[in-house]
CSV table of C-alpha atoms in Angstrom, one decimal:
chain,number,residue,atom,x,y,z
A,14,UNK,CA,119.6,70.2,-48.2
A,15,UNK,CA,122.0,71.0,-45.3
A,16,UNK,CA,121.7,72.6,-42.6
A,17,UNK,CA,121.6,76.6,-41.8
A,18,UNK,CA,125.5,78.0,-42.3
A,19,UNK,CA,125.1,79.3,-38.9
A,20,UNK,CA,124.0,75.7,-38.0
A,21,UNK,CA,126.7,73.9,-39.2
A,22,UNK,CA,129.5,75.9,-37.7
A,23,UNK,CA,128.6,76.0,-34.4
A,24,UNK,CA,127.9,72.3,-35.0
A,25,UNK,CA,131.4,71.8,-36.7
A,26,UNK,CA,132.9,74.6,-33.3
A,27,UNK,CA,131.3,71.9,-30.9
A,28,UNK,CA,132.6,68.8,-32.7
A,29,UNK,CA,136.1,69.6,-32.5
A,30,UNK,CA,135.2,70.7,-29.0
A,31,UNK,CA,134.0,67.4,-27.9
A,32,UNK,CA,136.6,65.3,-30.0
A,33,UNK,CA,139.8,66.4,-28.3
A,34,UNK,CA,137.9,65.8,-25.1
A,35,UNK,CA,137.2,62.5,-26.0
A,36,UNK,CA,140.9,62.1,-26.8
A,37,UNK,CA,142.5,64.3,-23.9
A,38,UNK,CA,140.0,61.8,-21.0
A,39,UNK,CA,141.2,58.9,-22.7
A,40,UNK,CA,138.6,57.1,-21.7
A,41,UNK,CA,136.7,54.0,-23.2
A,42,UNK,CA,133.2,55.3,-24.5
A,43,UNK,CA,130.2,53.3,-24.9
A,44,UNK,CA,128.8,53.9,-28.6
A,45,UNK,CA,125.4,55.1,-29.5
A,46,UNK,CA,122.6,53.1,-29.1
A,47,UNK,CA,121.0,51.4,-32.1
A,48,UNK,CA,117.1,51.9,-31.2
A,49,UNK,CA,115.8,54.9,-29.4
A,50,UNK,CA,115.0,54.7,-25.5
A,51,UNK,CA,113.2,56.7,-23.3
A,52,UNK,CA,115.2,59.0,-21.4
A,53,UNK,CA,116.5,57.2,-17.8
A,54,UNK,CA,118.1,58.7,-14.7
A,55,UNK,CA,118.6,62.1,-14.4
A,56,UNK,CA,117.8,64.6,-11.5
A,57,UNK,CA,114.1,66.2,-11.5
A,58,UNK,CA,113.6,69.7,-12.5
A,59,UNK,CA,113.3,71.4,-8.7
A,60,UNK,CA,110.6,73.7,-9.4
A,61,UNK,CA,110.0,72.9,-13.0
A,62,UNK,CA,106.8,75.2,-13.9
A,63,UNK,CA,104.5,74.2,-17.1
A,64,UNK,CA,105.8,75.6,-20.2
A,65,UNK,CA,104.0,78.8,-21.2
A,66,UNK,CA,101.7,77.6,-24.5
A,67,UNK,CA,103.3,79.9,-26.7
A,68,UNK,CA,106.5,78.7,-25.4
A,69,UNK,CA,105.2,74.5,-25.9
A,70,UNK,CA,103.7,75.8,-29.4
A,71,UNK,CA,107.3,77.5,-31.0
A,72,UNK,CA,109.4,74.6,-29.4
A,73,UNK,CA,106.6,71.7,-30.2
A,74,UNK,CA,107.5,67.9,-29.9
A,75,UNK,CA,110.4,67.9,-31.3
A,76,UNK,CA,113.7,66.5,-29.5
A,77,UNK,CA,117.4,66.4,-30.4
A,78,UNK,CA,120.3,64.9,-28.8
A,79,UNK,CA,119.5,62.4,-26.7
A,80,UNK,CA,116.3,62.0,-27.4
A,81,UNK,CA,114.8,60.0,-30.6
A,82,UNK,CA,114.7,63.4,-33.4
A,83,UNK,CA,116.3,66.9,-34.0
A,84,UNK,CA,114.9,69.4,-36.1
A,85,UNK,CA,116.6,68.3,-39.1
A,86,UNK,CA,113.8,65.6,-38.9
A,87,UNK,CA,116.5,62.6,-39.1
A,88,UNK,CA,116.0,59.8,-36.5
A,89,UNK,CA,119.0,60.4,-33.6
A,90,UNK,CA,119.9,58.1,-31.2
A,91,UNK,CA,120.8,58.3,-27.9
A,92,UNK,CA,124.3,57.8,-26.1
A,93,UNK,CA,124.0,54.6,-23.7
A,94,UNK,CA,123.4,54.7,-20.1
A,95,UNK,CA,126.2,55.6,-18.2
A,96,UNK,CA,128.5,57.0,-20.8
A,97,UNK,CA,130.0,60.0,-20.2
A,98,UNK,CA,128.4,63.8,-19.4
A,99,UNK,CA,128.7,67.1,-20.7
A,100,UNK,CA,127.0,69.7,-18.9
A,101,UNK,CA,125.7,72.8,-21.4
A,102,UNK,CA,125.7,76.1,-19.0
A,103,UNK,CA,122.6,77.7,-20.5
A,104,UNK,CA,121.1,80.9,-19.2
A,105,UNK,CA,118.0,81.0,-22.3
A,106,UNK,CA,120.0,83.8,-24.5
A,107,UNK,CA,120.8,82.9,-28.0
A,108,UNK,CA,124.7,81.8,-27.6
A,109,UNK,CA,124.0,79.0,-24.8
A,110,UNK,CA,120.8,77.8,-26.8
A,111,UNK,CA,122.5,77.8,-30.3
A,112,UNK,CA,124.9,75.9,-28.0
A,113,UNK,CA,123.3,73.4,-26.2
A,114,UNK,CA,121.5,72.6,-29.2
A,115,UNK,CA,124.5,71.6,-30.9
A,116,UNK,CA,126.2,69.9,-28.2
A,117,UNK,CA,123.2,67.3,-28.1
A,118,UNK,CA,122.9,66.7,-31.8
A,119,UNK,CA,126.5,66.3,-32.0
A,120,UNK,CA,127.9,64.4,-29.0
A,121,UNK,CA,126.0,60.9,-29.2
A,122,UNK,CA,127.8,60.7,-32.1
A,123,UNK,CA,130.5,59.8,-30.2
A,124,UNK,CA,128.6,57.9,-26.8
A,125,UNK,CA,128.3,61.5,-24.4
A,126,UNK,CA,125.7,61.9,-23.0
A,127,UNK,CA,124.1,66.2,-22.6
A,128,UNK,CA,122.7,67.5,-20.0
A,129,UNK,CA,122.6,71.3,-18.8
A,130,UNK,CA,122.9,73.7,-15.8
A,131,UNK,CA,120.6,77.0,-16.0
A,132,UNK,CA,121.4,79.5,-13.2
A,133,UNK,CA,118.9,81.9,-11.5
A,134,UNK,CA,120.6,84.4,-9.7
A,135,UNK,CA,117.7,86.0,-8.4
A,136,UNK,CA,118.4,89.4,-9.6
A,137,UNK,CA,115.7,90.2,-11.3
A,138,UNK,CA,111.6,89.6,-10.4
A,139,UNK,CA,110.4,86.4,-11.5
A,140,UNK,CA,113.3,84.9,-12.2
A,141,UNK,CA,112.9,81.5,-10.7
A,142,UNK,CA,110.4,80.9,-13.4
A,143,UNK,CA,112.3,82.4,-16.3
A,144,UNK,CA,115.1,79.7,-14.6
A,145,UNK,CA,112.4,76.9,-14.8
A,146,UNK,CA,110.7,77.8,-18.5
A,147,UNK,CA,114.2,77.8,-19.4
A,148,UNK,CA,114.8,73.8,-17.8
A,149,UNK,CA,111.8,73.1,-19.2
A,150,UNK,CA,112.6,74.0,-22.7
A,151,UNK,CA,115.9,72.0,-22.5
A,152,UNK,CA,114.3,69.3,-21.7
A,153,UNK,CA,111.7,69.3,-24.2
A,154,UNK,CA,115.2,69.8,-26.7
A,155,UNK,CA,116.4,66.7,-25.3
A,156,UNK,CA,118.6,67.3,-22.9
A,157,UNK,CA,119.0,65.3,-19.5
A,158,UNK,CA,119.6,65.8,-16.8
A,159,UNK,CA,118.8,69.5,-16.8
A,160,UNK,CA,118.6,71.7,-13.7
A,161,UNK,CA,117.5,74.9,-12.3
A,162,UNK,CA,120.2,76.0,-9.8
A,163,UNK,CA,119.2,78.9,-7.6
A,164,UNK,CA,121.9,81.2,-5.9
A,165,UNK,CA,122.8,83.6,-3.4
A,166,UNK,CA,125.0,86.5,-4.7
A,167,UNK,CA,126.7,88.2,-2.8
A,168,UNK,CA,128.2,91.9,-2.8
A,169,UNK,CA,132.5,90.9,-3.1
A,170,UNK,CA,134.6,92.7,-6.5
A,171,UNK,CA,130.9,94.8,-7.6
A,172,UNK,CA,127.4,93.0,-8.6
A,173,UNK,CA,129.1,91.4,-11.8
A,174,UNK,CA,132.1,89.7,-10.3
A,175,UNK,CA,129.6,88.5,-7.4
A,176,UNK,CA,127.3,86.9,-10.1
A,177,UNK,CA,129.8,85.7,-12.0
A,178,UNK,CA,131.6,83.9,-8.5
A,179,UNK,CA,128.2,82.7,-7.8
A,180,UNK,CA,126.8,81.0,-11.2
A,181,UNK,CA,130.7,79.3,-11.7
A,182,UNK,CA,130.5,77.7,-7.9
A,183,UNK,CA,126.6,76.5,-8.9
A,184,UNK,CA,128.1,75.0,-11.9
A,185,UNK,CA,131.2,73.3,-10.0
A,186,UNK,CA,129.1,71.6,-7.5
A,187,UNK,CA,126.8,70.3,-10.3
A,188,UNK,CA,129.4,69.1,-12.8
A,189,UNK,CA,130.9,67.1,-9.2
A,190,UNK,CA,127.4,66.1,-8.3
A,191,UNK,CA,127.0,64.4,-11.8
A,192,UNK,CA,130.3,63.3,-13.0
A,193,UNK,CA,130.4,65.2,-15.6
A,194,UNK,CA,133.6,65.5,-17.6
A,195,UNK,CA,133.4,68.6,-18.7
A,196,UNK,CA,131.0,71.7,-18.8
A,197,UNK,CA,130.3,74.1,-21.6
A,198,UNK,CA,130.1,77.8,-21.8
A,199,UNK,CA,128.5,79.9,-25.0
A,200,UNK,CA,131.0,82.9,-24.8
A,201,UNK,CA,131.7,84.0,-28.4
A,202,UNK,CA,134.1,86.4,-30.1
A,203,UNK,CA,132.0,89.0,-29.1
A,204,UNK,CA,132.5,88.2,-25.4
A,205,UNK,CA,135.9,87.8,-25.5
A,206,UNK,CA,136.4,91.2,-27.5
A,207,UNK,CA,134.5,92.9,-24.6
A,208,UNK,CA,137.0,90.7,-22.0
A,209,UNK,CA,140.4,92.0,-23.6
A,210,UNK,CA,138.7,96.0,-23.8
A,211,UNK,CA,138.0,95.6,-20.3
A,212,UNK,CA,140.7,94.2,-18.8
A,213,UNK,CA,142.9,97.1,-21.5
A,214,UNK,CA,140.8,100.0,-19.9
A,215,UNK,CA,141.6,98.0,-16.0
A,216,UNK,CA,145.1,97.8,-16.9
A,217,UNK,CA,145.9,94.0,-15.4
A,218,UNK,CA,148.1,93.2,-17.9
A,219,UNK,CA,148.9,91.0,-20.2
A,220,UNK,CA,147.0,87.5,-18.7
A,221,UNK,CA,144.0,89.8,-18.9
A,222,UNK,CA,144.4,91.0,-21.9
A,223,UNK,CA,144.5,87.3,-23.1
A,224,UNK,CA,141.1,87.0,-22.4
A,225,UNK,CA,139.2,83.7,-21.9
A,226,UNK,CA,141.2,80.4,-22.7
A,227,UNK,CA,139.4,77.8,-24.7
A,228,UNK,CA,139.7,75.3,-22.0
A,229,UNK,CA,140.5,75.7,-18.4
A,230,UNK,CA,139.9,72.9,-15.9
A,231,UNK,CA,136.8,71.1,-16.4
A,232,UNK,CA,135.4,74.2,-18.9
A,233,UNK,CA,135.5,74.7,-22.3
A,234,UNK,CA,134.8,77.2,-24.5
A,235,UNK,CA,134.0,76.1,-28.2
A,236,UNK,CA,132.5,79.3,-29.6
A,237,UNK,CA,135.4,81.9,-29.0
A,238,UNK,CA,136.2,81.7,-32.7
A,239,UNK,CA,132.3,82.5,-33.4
A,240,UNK,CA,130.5,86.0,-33.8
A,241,UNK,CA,127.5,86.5,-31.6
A,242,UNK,CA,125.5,86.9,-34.7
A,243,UNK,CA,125.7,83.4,-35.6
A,244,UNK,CA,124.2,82.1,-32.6
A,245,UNK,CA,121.4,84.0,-33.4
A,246,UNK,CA,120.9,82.8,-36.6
A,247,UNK,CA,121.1,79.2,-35.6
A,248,UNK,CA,118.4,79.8,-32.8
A,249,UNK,CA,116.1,81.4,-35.6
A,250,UNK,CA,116.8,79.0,-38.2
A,251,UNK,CA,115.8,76.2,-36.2
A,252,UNK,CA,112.8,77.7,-34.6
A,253,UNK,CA,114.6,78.1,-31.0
A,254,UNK,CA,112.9,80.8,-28.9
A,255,UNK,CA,115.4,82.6,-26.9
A,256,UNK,CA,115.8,85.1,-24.0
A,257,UNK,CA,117.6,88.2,-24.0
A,258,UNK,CA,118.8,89.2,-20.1
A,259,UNK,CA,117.6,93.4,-19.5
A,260,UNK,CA,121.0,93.1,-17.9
A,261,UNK,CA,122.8,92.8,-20.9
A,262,UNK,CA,121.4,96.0,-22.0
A,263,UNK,CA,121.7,98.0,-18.8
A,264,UNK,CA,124.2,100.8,-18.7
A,265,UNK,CA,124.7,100.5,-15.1
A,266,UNK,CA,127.0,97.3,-16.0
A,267,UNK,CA,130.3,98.0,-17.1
A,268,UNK,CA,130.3,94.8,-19.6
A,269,UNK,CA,126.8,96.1,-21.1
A,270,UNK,CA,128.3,100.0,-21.8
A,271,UNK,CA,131.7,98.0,-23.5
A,272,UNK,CA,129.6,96.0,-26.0
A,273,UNK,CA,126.8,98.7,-26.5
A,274,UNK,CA,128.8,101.8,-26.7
A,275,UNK,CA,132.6,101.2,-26.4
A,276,UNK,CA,132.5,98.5,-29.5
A,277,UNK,CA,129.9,100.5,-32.0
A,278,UNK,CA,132.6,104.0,-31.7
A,279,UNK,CA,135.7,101.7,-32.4
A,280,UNK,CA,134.0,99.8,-35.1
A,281,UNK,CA,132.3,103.2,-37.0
A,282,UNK,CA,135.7,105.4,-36.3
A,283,UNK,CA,138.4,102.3,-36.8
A,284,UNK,CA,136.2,100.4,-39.2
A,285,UNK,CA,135.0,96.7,-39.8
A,286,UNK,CA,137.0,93.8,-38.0
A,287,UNK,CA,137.7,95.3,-34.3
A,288,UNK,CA,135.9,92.8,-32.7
A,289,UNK,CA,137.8,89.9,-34.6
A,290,UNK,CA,141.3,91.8,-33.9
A,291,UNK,CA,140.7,92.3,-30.6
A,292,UNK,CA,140.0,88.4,-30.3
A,293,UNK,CA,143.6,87.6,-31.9
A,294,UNK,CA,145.3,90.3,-30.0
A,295,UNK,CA,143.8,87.8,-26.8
A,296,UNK,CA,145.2,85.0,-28.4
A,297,UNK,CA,148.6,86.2,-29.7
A,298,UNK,CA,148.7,87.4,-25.6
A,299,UNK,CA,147.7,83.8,-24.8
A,300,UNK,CA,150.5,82.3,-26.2
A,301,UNK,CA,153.2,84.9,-24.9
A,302,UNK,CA,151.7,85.0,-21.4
A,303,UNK,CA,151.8,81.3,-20.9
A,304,UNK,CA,154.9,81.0,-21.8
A,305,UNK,CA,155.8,83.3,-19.3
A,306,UNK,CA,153.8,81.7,-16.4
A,307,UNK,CA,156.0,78.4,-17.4
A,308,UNK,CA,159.4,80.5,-17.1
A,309,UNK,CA,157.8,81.9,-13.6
A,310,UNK,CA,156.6,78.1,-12.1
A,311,UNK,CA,160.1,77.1,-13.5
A,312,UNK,CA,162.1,80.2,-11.7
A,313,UNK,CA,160.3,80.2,-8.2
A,314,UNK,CA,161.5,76.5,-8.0
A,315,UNK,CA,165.1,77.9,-7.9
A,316,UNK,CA,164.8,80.8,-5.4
A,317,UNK,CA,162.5,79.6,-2.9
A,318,UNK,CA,164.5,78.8,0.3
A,319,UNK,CA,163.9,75.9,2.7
A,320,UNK,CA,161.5,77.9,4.8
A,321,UNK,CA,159.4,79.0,1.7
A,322,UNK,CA,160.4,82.6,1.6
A,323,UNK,CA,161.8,84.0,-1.6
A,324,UNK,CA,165.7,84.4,-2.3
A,325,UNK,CA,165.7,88.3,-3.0
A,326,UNK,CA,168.7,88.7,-4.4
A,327,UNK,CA,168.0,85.9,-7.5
A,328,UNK,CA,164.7,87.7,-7.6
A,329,UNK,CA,166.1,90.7,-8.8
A,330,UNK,CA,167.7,89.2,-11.4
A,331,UNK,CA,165.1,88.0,-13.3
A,332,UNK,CA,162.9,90.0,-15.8
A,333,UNK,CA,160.5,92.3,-14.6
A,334,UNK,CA,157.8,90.4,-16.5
A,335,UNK,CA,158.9,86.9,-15.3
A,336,UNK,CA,159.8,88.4,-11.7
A,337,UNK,CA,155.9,90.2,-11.0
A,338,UNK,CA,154.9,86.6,-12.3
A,339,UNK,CA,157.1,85.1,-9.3
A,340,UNK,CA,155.6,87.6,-6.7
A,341,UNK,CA,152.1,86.9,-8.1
A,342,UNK,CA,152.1,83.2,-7.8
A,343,UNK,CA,153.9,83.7,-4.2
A,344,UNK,CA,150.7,86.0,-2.8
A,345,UNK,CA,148.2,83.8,-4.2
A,346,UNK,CA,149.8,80.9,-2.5
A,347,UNK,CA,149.8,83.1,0.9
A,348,UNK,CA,145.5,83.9,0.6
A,349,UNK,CA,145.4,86.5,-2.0
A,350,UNK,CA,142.2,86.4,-4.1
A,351,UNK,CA,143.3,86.6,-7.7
A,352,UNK,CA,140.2,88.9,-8.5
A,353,UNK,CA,141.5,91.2,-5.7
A,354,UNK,CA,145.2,91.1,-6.7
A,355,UNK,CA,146.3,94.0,-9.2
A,356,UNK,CA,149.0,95.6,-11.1
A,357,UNK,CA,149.5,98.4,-8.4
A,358,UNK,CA,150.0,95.8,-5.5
A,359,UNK,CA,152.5,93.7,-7.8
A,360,UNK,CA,154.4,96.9,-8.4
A,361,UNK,CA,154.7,97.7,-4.7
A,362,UNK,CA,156.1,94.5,-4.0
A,363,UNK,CA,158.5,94.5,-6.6
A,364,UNK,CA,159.6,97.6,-4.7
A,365,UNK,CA,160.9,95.0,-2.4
A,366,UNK,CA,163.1,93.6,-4.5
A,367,UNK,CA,164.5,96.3,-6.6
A,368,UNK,CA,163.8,99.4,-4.2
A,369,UNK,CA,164.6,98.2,-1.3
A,370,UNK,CA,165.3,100.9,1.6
A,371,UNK,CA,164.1,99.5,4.6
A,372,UNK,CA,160.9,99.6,4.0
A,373,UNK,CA,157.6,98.1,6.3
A,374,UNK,CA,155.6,95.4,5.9
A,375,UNK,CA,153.1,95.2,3.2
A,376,UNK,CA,149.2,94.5,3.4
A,377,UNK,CA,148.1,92.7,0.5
A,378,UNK,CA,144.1,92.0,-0.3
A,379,UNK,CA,142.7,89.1,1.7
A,380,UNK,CA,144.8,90.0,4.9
A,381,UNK,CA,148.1,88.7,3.6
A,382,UNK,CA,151.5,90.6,4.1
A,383,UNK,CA,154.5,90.3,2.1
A,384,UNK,CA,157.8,91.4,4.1
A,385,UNK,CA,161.5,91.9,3.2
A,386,UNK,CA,163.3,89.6,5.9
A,387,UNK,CA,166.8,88.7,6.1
A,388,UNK,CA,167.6,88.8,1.8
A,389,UNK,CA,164.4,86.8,1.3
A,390,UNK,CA,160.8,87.9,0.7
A,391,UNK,CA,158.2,86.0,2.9
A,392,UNK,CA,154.1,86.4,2.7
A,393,UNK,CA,152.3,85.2,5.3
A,394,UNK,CA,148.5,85.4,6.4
A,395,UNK,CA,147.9,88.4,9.1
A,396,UNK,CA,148.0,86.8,12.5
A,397,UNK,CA,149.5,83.5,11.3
């Protein structure tokens, strides 16, 4: 009998996942080995507490992945020492369990070794040793290395973009810190519904309404074609106990009000499948808004000057779309943050270019000013 439908998707999600990293690193990697090992190397659990009994009872002796058995109850074994990581970013909820869970039974398969990265951003009481039970559980699953990574966060873009900044540095320093080659997130279709609804409702346009890309740098994304649901049903039908964050249910959160009240009044008034449209509208936006990025890397080439500046007059000449692209690449290079950087200030420096009636200097987020000089457009740091 095979495994749970929910099971062998997210299985099947992760295995292409993995495979065209395998083939995009190009690398050379070291094939299972034959007869099981104990588990070598590693960094210790900082702070690892004793795993509640109830907690040691639901998850027993039972290992996956690297280690010698999964709960299939077929005999796994391990990739070799030193073959390649993948990092699993798992916070305890169902999608990064369901997750993890199937990165480790599926990537010795082909020599990667699975370890994982839980973050406690200390914004809750007792959360170091929700972040610890949590490290502790992984490893019991299998997994190694697995940390606990506390963090500061801090009070920049609102308590969600500050979390979110926080936990993506934690997990940058340990995928460096480890070698890993890549590092896996559990957002689903779900998440990325939510993603294109909020950025809609911000009005950023149309790289926000693409939502989250499968892959960017070092992270990847294998469950975006997945319904939250399923995760769920993996985690239950293999006996995983999970954790559901309060925050994710707090109305105070903008994200937690889009998938608890937003999402239910389009899906009862619009009917069944807004959630899965709203994840192709963020891929059909994908494809278009890269295409423009490439037109906009390829066009800036052309009408930056010696000096850097922009040549305003072939600026005007381009499409808006391609043009706002231009100006946006231009203040990001000067010290713009990206998450600070919106439509209205892209507008206002388009002024430059198509309205142009002697106005000032403009004062862009992170203390950068964009100025019509001479026929070109230059940005520069305040005070530089």
């Amino acid at each position: 009998m095979g495994p749970h439908p929910a099971v062998a998707a997210i299985r099947l999600a992760v295995r292409r996942t993995l495979t065209d990293l395998v083939a995009e690193v190009g690398s050379t990697f070291t094939a299972p080995a034959r007869e099981p090992r104990e588990r070598t190397g590693g960094v210790p659990l900082p702070a690892a507490a004793p795993l509640p009994a109830a907690l040691s009872a639901a998850v027993g002796t039972t290992l996956i992945g690297n280690a010698h058995r999964h709960p299939s109850g077929l005999p796994r074994t391990p990739a070799a020492p030193g073959s390649p990581l993948v990092l699993v970013a798992v916070s305890g909820g169902a999608d990064s369990m369901a997750l993890a869970i199937a990165a480790a039974f599926e990537a010795p398969k082909i020599g990667l070794r699975v370890g994982a990265v839980t973050v406690d951003h200390g914004l809750q009481a007792g959360s170091a040793d929700r972040a610890a039970q949590v490290a502790g559980r992984l490893s019991e699953l299998g997994l190694d290395p697995v940390e606990a990574v506390a963090v500061r966060v801090g009070r920049e873009g609102g308590p969600e973009a500050a979390a979110r900044d926080a936990r993506y540095a934690a997990l940058d320093e340990a995928a460096e810190r480890h070698g890993a080659v890549a590092v896996l997130l559990g957002h689903t279709r779900d998440d990325q519904a939510e993603t294109v609804l909020l950025g809609l409702a911000r009005g950023s346009g149309a790289r926000s309404l693409a939502g989250m890309p499968a892959q960017k740098g070092r992270y990847r994304r294998p469950l975006l074609e997945l319904d939250r649901a399923a995760t769920r049903q993996a985690c239950s039908a293999q006996a995983i106990p999970v954790w559901d964050d309060p925050h994710n249910c707090d109305p105070a959160y903008t994200r937690s009000r889009v998938r608890h009240e937003v999402l239910p009044v389009l899906e009862k008034h619009l009917g069944g499948g807004v959630v899965e449209a709203l994840a192709r509208t963020a891929r059909l936006f994908r494809d278009d808004a890269d295409a423009l990025d490439q037109w906009a890397a390829l066009a800036e080439r052309d009408i930056r000057t010696g000096e850097g500046a922009l040549d305003a007059v072939k600026l005007a000449e381009l499409p808006p779309a391609v043009r706002r692209r231009v100006l946006r690449r231009a203040a990001l290079r000067a010290g713009c943050p990206a998450g600070d950087l919106f439509a209205r200030h892209l507008e206002t420096i388009d002024l430059l270019v198509t309205g142009w009636r002697g106005q000032g200097p403009l004062h862009l987020p992170g203390g950068v000013e964009a100025t019509r000089r001479c026929g070109t457009l230059v940005f520069r740091r305040q005070g530089d």
